[in-house]
PDB file of C-alpha atoms and ligand atoms in Angstrom:
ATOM      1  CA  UNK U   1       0.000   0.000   0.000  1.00 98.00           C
ATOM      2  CA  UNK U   2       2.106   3.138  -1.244  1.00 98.00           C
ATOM      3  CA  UNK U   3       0.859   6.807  -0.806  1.00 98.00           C
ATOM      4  CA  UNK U   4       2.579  10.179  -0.740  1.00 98.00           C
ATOM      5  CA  UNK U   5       3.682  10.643   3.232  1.00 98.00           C
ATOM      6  CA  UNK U   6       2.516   7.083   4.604  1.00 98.00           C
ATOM      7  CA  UNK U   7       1.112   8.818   7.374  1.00 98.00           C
ATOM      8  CA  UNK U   8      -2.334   9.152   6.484  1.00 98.00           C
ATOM      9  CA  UNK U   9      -3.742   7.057   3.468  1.00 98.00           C
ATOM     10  CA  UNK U  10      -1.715   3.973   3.032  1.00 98.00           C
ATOM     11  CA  UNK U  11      -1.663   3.019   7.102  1.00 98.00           C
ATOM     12  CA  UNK U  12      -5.159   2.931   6.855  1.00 98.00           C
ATOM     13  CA  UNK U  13      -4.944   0.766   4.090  1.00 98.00           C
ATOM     14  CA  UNK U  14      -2.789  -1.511   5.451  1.00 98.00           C
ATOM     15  CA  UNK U  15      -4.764  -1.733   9.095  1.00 98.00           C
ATOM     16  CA  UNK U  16      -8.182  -2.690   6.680  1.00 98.00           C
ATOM     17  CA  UNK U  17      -6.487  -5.115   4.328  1.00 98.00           C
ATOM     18  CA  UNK U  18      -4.573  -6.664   7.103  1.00 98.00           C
ATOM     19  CA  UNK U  19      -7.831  -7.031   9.263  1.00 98.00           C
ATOM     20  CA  UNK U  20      -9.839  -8.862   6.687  1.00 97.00           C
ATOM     21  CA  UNK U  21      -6.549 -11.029   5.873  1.00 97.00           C
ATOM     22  CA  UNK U  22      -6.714 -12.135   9.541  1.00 96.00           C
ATOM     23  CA  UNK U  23     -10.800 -12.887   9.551  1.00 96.00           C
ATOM     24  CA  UNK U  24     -10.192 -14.644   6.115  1.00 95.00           C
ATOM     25  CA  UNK U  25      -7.257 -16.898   7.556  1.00 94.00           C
ATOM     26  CA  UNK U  26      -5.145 -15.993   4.576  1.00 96.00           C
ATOM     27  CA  UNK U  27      -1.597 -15.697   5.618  1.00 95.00           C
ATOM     28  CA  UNK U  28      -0.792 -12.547   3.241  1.00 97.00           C
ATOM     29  CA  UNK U  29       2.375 -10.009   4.558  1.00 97.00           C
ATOM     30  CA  UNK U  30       0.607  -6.294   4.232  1.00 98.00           C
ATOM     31  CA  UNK U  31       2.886  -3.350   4.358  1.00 98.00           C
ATOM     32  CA  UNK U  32       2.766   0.058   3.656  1.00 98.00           C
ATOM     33  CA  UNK U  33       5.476   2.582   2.504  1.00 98.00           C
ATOM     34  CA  UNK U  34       5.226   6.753   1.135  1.00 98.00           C
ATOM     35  CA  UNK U  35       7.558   7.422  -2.020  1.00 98.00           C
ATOM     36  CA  UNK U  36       8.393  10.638  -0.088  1.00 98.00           C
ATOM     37  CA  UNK U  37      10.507   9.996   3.147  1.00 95.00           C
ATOM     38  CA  UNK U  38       9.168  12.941   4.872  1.00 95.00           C
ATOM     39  CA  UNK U  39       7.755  11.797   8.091  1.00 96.00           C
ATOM     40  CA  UNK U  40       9.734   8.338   8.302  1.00 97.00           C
ATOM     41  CA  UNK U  41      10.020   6.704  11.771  1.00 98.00           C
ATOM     42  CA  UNK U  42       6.486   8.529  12.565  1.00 98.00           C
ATOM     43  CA  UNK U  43       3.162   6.772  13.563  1.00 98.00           C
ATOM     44  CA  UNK U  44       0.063   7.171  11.614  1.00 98.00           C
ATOM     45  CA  UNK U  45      -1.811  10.468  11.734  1.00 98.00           C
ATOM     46  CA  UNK U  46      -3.917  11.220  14.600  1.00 98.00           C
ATOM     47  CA  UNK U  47      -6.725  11.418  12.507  1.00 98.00           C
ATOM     48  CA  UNK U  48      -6.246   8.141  10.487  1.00 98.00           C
ATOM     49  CA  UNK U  49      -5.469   6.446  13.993  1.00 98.00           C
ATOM     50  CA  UNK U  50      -9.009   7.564  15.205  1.00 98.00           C
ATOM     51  CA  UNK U  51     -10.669   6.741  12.232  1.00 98.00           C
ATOM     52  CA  UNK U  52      -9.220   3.396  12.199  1.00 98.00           C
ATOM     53  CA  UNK U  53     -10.737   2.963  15.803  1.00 98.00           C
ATOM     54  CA  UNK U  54     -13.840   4.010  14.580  1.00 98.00           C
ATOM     55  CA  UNK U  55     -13.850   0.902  12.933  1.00 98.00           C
ATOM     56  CA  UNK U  56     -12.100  -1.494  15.337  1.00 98.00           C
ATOM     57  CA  UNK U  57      -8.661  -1.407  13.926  1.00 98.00           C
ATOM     58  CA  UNK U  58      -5.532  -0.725  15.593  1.00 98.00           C
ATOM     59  CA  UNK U  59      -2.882   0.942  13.098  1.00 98.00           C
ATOM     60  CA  UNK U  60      -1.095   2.876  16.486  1.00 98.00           C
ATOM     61  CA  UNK U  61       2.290   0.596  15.892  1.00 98.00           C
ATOM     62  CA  UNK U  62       2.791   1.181  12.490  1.00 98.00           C
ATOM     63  CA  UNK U  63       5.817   3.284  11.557  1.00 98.00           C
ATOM     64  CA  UNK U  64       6.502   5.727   8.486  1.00 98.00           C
ATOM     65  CA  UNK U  65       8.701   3.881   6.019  1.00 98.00           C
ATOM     66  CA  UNK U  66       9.904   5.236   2.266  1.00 98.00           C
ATOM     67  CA  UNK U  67       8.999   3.174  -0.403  1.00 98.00           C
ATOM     68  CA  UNK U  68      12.306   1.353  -1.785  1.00 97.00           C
ATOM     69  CA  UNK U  69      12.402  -0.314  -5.143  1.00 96.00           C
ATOM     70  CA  UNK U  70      13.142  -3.920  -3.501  1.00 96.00           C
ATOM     71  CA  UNK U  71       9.807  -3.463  -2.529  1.00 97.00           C
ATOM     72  CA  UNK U  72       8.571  -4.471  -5.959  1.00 97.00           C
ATOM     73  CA  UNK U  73      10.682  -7.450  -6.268  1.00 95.00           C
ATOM     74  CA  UNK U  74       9.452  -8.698  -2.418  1.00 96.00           C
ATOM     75  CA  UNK U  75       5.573  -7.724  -3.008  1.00 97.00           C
ATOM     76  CA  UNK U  76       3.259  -9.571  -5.370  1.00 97.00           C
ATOM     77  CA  UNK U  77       1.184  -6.534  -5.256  1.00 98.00           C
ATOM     78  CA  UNK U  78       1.640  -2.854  -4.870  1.00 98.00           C
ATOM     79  CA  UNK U  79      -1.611  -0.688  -4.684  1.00 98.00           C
ATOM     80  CA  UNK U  80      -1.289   3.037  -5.641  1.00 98.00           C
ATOM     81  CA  UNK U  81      -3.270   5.234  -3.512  1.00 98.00           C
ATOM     82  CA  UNK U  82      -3.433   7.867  -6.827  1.00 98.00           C
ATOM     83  CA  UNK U  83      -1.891   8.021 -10.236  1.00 98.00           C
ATOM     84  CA  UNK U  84       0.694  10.370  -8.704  1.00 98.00           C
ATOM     85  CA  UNK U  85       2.267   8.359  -5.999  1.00 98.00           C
ATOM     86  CA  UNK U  86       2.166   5.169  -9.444  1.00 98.00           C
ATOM     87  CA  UNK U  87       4.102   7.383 -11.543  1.00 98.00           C
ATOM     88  CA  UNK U  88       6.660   8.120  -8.457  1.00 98.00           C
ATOM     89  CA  UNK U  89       6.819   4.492  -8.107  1.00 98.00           C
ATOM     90  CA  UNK U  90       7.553   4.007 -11.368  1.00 98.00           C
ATOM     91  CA  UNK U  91      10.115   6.613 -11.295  1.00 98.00           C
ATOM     92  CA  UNK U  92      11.682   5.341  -7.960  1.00 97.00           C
ATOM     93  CA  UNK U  93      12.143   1.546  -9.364  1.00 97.00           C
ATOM     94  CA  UNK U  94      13.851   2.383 -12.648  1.00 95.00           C
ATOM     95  CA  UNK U  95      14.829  -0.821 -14.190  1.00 95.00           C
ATOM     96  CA  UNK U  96      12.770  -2.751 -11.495  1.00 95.00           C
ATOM     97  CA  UNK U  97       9.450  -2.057 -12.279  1.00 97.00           C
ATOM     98  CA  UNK U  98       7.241  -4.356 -13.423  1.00 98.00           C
ATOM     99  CA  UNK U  99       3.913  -3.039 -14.609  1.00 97.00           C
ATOM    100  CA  UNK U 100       1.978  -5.919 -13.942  1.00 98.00           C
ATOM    101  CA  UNK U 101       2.439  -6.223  -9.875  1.00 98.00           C
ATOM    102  CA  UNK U 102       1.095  -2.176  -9.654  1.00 98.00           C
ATOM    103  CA  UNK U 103      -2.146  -1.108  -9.652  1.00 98.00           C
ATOM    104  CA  UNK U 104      -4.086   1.877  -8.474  1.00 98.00           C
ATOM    105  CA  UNK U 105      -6.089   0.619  -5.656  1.00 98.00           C
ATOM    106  CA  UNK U 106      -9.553   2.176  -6.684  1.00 98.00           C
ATOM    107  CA  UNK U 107      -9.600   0.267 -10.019  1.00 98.00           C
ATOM    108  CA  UNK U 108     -10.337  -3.085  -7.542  1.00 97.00           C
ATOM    109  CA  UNK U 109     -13.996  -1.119  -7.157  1.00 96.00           C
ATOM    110  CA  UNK U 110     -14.415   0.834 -10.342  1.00 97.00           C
ATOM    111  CA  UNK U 111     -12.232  -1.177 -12.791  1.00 97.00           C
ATOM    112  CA  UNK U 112     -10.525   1.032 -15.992  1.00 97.00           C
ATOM    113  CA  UNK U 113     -12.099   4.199 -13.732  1.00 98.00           C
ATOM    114  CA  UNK U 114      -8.047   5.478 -12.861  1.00 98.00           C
ATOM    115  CA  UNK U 115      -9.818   7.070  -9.432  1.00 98.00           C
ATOM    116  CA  UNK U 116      -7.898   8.912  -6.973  1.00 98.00           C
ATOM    117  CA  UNK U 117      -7.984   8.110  -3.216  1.00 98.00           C
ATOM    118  CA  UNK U 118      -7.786  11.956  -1.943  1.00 97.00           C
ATOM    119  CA  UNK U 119      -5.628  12.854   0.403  1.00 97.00           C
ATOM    120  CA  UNK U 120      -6.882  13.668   3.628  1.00 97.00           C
ATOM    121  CA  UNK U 121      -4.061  16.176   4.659  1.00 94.00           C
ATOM    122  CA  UNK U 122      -5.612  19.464   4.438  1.00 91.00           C
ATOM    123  CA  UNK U 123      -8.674  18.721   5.956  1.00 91.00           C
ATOM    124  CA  UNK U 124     -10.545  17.577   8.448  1.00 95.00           C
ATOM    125  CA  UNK U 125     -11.867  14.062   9.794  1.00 97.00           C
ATOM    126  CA  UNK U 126     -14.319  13.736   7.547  1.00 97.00           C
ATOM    127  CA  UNK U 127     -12.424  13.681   4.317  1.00 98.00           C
ATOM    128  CA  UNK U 128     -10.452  10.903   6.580  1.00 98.00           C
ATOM    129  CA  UNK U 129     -13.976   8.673   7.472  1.00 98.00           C
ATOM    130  CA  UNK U 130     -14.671   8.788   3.526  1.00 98.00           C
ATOM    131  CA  UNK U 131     -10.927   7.702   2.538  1.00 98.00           C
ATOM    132  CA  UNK U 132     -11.238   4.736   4.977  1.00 98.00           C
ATOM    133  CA  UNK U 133     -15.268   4.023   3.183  1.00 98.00           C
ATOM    134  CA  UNK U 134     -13.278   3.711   0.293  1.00 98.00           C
ATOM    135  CA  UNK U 135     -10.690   1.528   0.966  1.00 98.00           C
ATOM    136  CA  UNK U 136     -12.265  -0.512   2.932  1.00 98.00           C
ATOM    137  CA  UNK U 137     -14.814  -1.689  -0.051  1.00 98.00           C
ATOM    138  CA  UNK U 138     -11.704  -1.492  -2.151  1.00 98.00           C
ATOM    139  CA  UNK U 139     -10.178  -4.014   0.259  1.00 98.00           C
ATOM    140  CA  UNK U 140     -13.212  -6.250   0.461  1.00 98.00           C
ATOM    141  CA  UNK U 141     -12.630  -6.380  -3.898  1.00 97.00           C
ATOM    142  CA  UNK U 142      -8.827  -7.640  -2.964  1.00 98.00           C
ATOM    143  CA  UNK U 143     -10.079 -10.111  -0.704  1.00 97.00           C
ATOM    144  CA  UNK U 144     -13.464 -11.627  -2.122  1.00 95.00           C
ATOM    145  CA  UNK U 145     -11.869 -13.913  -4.896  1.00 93.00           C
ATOM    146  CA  UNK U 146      -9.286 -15.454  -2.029  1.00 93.00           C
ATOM    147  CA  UNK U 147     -12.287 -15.949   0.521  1.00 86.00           C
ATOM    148  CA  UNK U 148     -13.539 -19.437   1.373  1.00 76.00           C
ATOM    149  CA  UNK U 149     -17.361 -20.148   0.926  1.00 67.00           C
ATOM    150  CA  UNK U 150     -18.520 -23.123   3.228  1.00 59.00           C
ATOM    151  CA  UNK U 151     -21.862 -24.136   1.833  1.00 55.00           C
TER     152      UNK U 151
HETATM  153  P1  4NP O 201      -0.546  10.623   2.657  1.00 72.11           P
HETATM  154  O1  4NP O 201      -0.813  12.171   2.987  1.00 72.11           O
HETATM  155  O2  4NP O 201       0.218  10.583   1.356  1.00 72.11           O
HETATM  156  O3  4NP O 201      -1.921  10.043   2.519  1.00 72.11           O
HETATM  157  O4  4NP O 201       0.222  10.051   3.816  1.00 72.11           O
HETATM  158  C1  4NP O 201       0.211  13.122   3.117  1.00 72.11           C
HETATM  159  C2  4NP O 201       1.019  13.118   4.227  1.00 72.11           C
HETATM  160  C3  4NP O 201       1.998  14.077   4.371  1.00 72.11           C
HETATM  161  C4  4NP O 201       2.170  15.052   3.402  1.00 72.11           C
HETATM  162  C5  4NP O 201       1.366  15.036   2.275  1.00 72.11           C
HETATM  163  C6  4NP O 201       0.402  14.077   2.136  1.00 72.11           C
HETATM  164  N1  4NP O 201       3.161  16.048   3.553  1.00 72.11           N
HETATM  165  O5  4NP O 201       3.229  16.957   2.711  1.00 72.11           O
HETATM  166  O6  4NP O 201       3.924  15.998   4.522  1.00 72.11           O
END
């Protein structure tokens, strides 16, 4: 999960996608990373940390990390937060990248759409309750096709 800071969109993110790994039993490693390194070795925003409780999740231990391109070998997946923080991954990999791991995370909902996640930054905690609506039924889309149906 890559965004600008890591700090607010891509922790959240990582909390929701980790949190319905867990419930589905699927063993998946979830990280997140910002392709900036400004706030590295910092926890989550305040405001993503609340609006994760909101929700039951618990993203307080996660730490601000840049995005580095052995990232792209180790992942199966990367997920874009918006087509800015793709092309800076794209940029930071160089000869590394391979197109077909990355993918901007709102195209799981709206395929072929190329929608933004927007970042929360400037404002206030609403425009941090609607990022976390949207990635959480974006995460729901990763997840659906790996859940087991009993029945
Ligand atoms: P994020 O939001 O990319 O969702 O973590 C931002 C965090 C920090 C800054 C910008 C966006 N910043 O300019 O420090």
């Amino acid at each position: 999960m890559v965004c600008l800071g890591n700090i607010c969109r891509s922790p959240l993110a990582q909390g929701i996608l980790t949190e319905k790994a867990l419930q589905a039993g699927l063993p998946w490693i979830v990280e997140s990373a910002g392709t900036e390194g400004y706030h590295v070795g910092e926890a989550p925003h305040q405001l993503s940390q609340q609006v994760a409780k909101e929700n039951g999740i618990d993203i307080s231990m996660q730490r601000c990390r840049q995005f580095s391109p052995e990232d792209m070998r180790f992942y199966d997946k990367i997920y874009a937060m918006d087509q800015s923080n793709y092309n800076d991954i794209k940029r930071l990999c160089g000869k590394n990248w391979q197109e077909e791991k990355v993918k901007l995370i709102l195209n799981e909902l709206n395929p072929g759409k190329n929608e933004d996640v927007p970042d929360p930054w400037y404002g206030g905690i609403e425009g941090f309750r609607d990022v976390f609506e949207m990635l959480d039924k974006a995460c729901e889309k990763i997840i659906e096709p790996h859940q087991f149906h009993s029945s």
